[in-house]
Amino acid sequence: MDLSLLQALEREKVLEVLQRDKTLRSVEEDRIRRLKLELQELRRRGAKSFCRQYSERTCARCQRPLGKFWNSGAVCRGCSHRICSKCRVCVSPHEWKCTVCHAYRDVKIKSGEWFMEERAKKFPRETDKHDTIGEILLRSYQRLSYIAIVPPTPPPVQNVFTPPFNRLSSWKNSKGSPKPFTKSMEDLMMSFTTRIKKISKSQEDVRAEPDLLTVEHGSIDRSQSDTAINISANQVPCFQSLFKRSKEQVQERRRSSSALCGDEDTSQSSGYSGEKRGSSSSTSTDCGLIESSGVTGELELALAYSFSSSCFEVVVGACRNLTHGDTKKKKCHPYVKVYLLPDKSQSTKMKTAVIKNTTDPIFQETLQRSIARELLASRTLQASVWHSETLRRKVFLGEVLIPLDSWRFEDSSTQGLMWYPLCPKTEQPQGGSVEQVAGELLLRVKFSSLTQICKLNSTGIGPYEVGQFTVVIIGVQNLSSSKHTSSFIKGCLALPGEREMVQRTPVVKKGPSPAQAHQLTFSRVTPHELQDASLQLEVWEHAPFSVADKLQGTATLHGGLLWQPLQQAPNVWHSVSLPLRANINNRKP
Amino acid sequence: MSQFPERFSAGSTMTDGDYDYLIKLLALGDSGVGKTTFLYRYTDNKFNPKFITTVGIDFREKRVVYTANSPNGTTGKSFKVHLQLWDTAGQERFRSLTTAFFRDAMGFLLMFDLTSQQSFLNVRNWMSQLQANAYCENPDIVLVGNKADLADQREVQEKQAKELADKYGIPYFETSAATGTEVDKAVVTLLDLVMKRMEQCVDKPALDAQNGEGTSKLDAPPVNEKKCAC
């Protein structure tokens, strides 16, 4: 179910409704959080710890001593604790519950948890029982709008992961409270675990990496994983590293672990990755080779691009001669995971099913991802093979990196299955003007015709009419190198005939994700010229006390396909997000 | 903002979380039976005779005070209920979108037009759609025959509709969004059903455990418990 079947106006209308629903939902989530906190508070007050055994004969709720013959208390059917007569709530003439069990029941009703549970019974396959259809639609639309055209109103850019996290935090303590868990508390635990599962989208991931759930461990891994991704994003196939061996056992450990972590779900931490990320030079050593198991074998892939549906397709055929993931037991349960680097977000991850017990798995799976053709040129296909075993860390079995900038998707001869040798995690090439992803640039672009007033009826703009091309920089995300510096953005529109137009924004003083809202206007441009134009945007770090400003990253916008929507829908804002590449050579603005 | 939470009206700002329950109801039925006007009458107590087709989905909100009748007959407590009333497009081309929303609703207002035999015949189809897409096999539904004020154009007899409702075991109301007849009653009846369902759902596992064979709950208490004579 998606919104692509609707007409643009209808879609806008529906999205508006969904937005309203989202507001209502966030109010509701706040309320539920409050309810659960209250419940937790109540339980903590009446918590009977393990060290005070039942022999003491006190009421589990108010801790008052219970007599042997009178006021001896009775066992609550909900939690199996002995409860004095004052801490009971009558549900019916024959039935009562202790205050906590009653409050728990109350929360279950008031929070709508009962509904989620009922629904989960009917649709057990659904990944998240808390998701509403509105939420799913909004999210899928956001993903769609990331690569496609967006209506004039800015799309919601809120973190969809926030609600589950908040819910989790309110439940975290309930796990730790020392309290005998019986029936109703088991229910609590159940809902706690289901919440955890929700964080890592697939349940399989959770089982495979249980230590991800521990807090201390997680925080370290997270920060490392960010760096690992940052670096692995720039890997190029490097065959000689296949034969390299790391010297020190200790270092090897560290590397393999960081590389493993680099593969984990990072979407949650991406929000503040800029803070955690160290300098790239200091972490580049962390991402060396993984030689915990030597990489052997080949991977069969076919790449294609469907121009009609703007869909990138990878056919994962098979693997042969893989190394054993579990070298001791000689076991291997491989699967293939595909990213379009530098994008390593969870939402765009593609992976095959796990094939059990083979080093020559046959997948024959087609993985798809909708992405604009012109964005593909800046991507590198990373297909990595992993060994997956329940309750174990995943083991890296090798990867293939294919830069897509020169891939000829238009040529059908490139679409056949081909064998690629698997490589180890490649070492970070040292020095040089290596392109590095430094963040993301969010833009909105518009082409407006100056003659629009007299031509209201015409749908498009003629190819030779002069118009104005406007770029609004909404923000720079995850800018890695600068912490709290001021920056400005320079835009250079190169038009055919060696015509160049340069514009720059004022200096903005802000943190790693400066929220810019500056406009670059290039006037006297014809749509015809735009066809072959390219826009280079540079993010510069402004150093007030030094002569030279430092270039932090560049992003380029070019290609006929991108300009097309601008022409077809003039005077309308289009959202674009571009990967920012860090350029090592210093240049002057 | 919410200094006086006890005063509810449809016009008040309903952006705060000061309520006890969020109940999501959904109106469904053929195109033109009056789902939108029905909900508009319920939330705003107004009538709009113009036919504006709903695009996909929409919802309206209303806060009401619900007084529960506690099982022992005494007057129960009052709760603040925030109603989210989903309005769906009856048109066929939105079908996949609207049915997707069935899974998030706790109760359903299945509507047909008393002046249209066809819309009544389609109730069966809507019922099977509900069975397939709603959160459970037998969700709470109220059958609503709308446009009761147009007596001279009536095509569906009350007896007919009542029989169908009885067959499904659901309440039936003849309403008029134009005059407001029975509109409130239909929604309140549905709300009542949903409120009762909530209680049942939460208490049912406990009852099952009580009646079932050796339950963990009764066996679980520590050994010390058995020494207790009382």
PDB file of N, CA and C in Angstrom, chain A residues 116-144:
ATOM      1  N   MET A 116      -3.370  -3.311  20.719  1.00  0.00           N
ATOM      2  CA  MET A 116      -2.163  -3.774  20.022  1.00  0.00           C
ATOM      3  C   MET A 116      -2.007  -5.277  20.169  1.00  0.00           C
ATOM      4  N   GLU A 117      -2.306  -5.753  21.364  1.00  0.00           N
ATOM      5  CA  GLU A 117      -2.143  -7.184  21.604  1.00  0.00           C
ATOM      6  C   GLU A 117      -3.144  -7.993  20.802  1.00  0.00           C
ATOM      7  N   GLU A 118      -4.375  -7.518  20.791  1.00  0.00           N
ATOM      8  CA  GLU A 118      -5.397  -8.219  20.023  1.00  0.00           C
ATOM      9  C   GLU A 118      -5.030  -8.245  18.552  1.00  0.00           C
ATOM     10  N   ARG A 119      -4.578  -7.098  18.085  1.00  0.00           N
ATOM     11  CA  ARG A 119      -4.252  -7.011  16.673  1.00  0.00           C
ATOM     12  C   ARG A 119      -3.046  -7.884  16.328  1.00  0.00           C
ATOM     13  N   ALA A 120      -2.083  -7.909  17.256  1.00  0.00           N
ATOM     14  CA  ALA A 120      -0.897  -8.734  17.018  1.00  0.00           C
ATOM     15  C   ALA A 120      -1.281 -10.208  16.930  1.00  0.00           C
ATOM     16  N   LYS A 121      -2.372 -10.574  17.611  1.00  0.00           N
ATOM     17  CA  LYS A 121      -2.820 -11.967  17.530  1.00  0.00           C
ATOM     18  C   LYS A 121      -3.300 -12.274  16.125  1.00  0.00           C
ATOM     19  N   LYS A 122      -3.986 -11.281  15.526  1.00  0.00           N
ATOM     20  CA  LYS A 122      -4.526 -11.548  14.190  1.00  0.00           C
ATOM     21  C   LYS A 122      -3.467 -11.375  13.110  1.00  0.00           C
ATOM     22  N   PHE A 123      -2.617 -10.388  13.294  1.00  0.00           N
ATOM     23  CA  PHE A 123      -1.563 -10.172  12.304  1.00  0.00           C
ATOM     24  C   PHE A 123      -0.201 -10.383  12.954  1.00  0.00           C
ATOM     25  N   PRO A 124       0.135 -11.621  13.249  1.00  0.00           N
ATOM     26  CA  PRO A 124       1.380 -11.846  13.991  1.00  0.00           C
ATOM     27  C   PRO A 124       2.626 -11.536  13.176  1.00  0.00           C
ATOM     28  N   ARG A 125       2.476 -11.476  11.867  1.00  0.00           N
ATOM     29  CA  ARG A 125       3.656 -11.296  11.035  1.00  0.00           C
ATOM     30  C   ARG A 125       4.137  -9.857  10.989  1.00  0.00           C
ATOM     31  N   GLU A 126       3.299  -8.975  11.388  1.00  0.00           N
ATOM     32  CA  GLU A 126       3.697  -7.589  11.253  1.00  0.00           C
ATOM     33  C   GLU A 126       4.850  -7.251  12.174  1.00  0.00           C
ATOM     34  N   THR A 127       5.752  -6.467  11.637  1.00  0.00           N
ATOM     35  CA  THR A 127       7.002  -6.232  12.345  1.00  0.00           C
ATOM     36  C   THR A 127       6.794  -5.487  13.644  1.00  0.00           C
ATOM     37  N   ASP A 128       5.931  -4.521  13.612  1.00  0.00           N
ATOM     38  CA  ASP A 128       5.807  -3.688  14.794  1.00  0.00           C
ATOM     39  C   ASP A 128       4.342  -3.533  15.141  1.00  0.00           C
ATOM     40  N   LYS A 129       3.993  -4.017  16.287  1.00  0.00           N
ATOM     41  CA  LYS A 129       2.583  -3.975  16.609  1.00  0.00           C
ATOM     42  C   LYS A 129       2.104  -2.582  17.008  1.00  0.00           C
ATOM     43  N   HIS A 130       3.026  -1.674  17.230  1.00  0.00           N
ATOM     44  CA  HIS A 130       2.610  -0.314  17.606  1.00  0.00           C
ATOM     45  C   HIS A 130       2.424   0.592  16.408  1.00  0.00           C
ATOM     46  N   ASP A 131       2.952   0.180  15.279  1.00  0.00           N
ATOM     47  CA  ASP A 131       2.859   1.024  14.101  1.00  0.00           C
ATOM     48  C   ASP A 131       1.415   1.175  13.667  1.00  0.00           C
ATOM     49  N   THR A 132       1.043   2.385  13.383  1.00  0.00           N
ATOM     50  CA  THR A 132      -0.263   2.572  12.774  1.00  0.00           C
ATOM     51  C   THR A 132      -0.039   2.702  11.281  1.00  0.00           C
ATOM     52  N   ILE A 133      -1.098   2.459  10.539  1.00  0.00           N
ATOM     53  CA  ILE A 133      -0.955   2.502   9.079  1.00  0.00           C
ATOM     54  C   ILE A 133      -0.549   3.903   8.640  1.00  0.00           C
ATOM     55  N   GLY A 134      -1.051   4.898   9.360  1.00  0.00           N
ATOM     56  CA  GLY A 134      -0.699   6.271   9.025  1.00  0.00           C
ATOM     57  C   GLY A 134       0.796   6.505   9.148  1.00  0.00           C
ATOM     58  N   GLU A 135       1.345   5.949  10.207  1.00  0.00           N
ATOM     59  CA  GLU A 135       2.775   6.103  10.451  1.00  0.00           C
ATOM     60  C   GLU A 135       3.570   5.431   9.337  1.00  0.00           C
ATOM     61  N   ILE A 136       3.134   4.232   8.978  1.00  0.00           N
ATOM     62  CA  ILE A 136       3.842   3.484   7.944  1.00  0.00           C
ATOM     63  C   ILE A 136       3.798   4.240   6.621  1.00  0.00           C
ATOM     64  N   LEU A 137       2.630   4.752   6.317  1.00  0.00           N
ATOM     65  CA  LEU A 137       2.489   5.489   5.060  1.00  0.00           C
ATOM     66  C   LEU A 137       3.353   6.727   5.046  1.00  0.00           C
ATOM     67  N   LEU A 138       3.330   7.450   6.143  1.00  0.00           N
ATOM     68  CA  LEU A 138       4.136   8.667   6.224  1.00  0.00           C
ATOM     69  C   LEU A 138       5.598   8.348   6.037  1.00  0.00           C
ATOM     70  N   ARG A 139       6.009   7.280   6.701  1.00  0.00           N
ATOM     71  CA  ARG A 139       7.415   6.904   6.638  1.00  0.00           C
ATOM     72  C   ARG A 139       7.799   6.513   5.226  1.00  0.00           C
ATOM     73  N   SER A 140       6.938   5.709   4.594  1.00  0.00           N
ATOM     74  CA  SER A 140       7.271   5.272   3.244  1.00  0.00           C
ATOM     75  C   SER A 140       7.273   6.472   2.311  1.00  0.00           C
ATOM     76  N   TYR A 141       6.417   7.415   2.613  1.00  0.00           N
ATOM     77  CA  TYR A 141       6.397   8.600   1.769  1.00  0.00           C
ATOM     78  C   TYR A 141       7.665   9.411   1.956  1.00  0.00           C
ATOM     79  N   GLN A 142       8.131   9.470   3.185  1.00  0.00           N
ATOM     80  CA  GLN A 142       9.375  10.205   3.444  1.00  0.00           C
ATOM     81  C   GLN A 142      10.511   9.597   2.667  1.00  0.00           C
ATOM     82  N   ARG A 143      10.514   8.264   2.649  1.00  0.00           N
ATOM     83  CA  ARG A 143      11.584   7.582   1.940  1.00  0.00           C
ATOM     84  C   ARG A 143      11.475   7.901   0.452  1.00  0.00           C
ATOM     85  N   LEU A 144      10.258   7.938  -0.009  1.00  0.00           N
ATOM     86  CA  LEU A 144      10.026   8.232  -1.403  1.00  0.00           C
ATOM     87  C   LEU A 144      10.480   9.642  -1.740  1.00  0.00           C
TER      88      LEU A 144
END
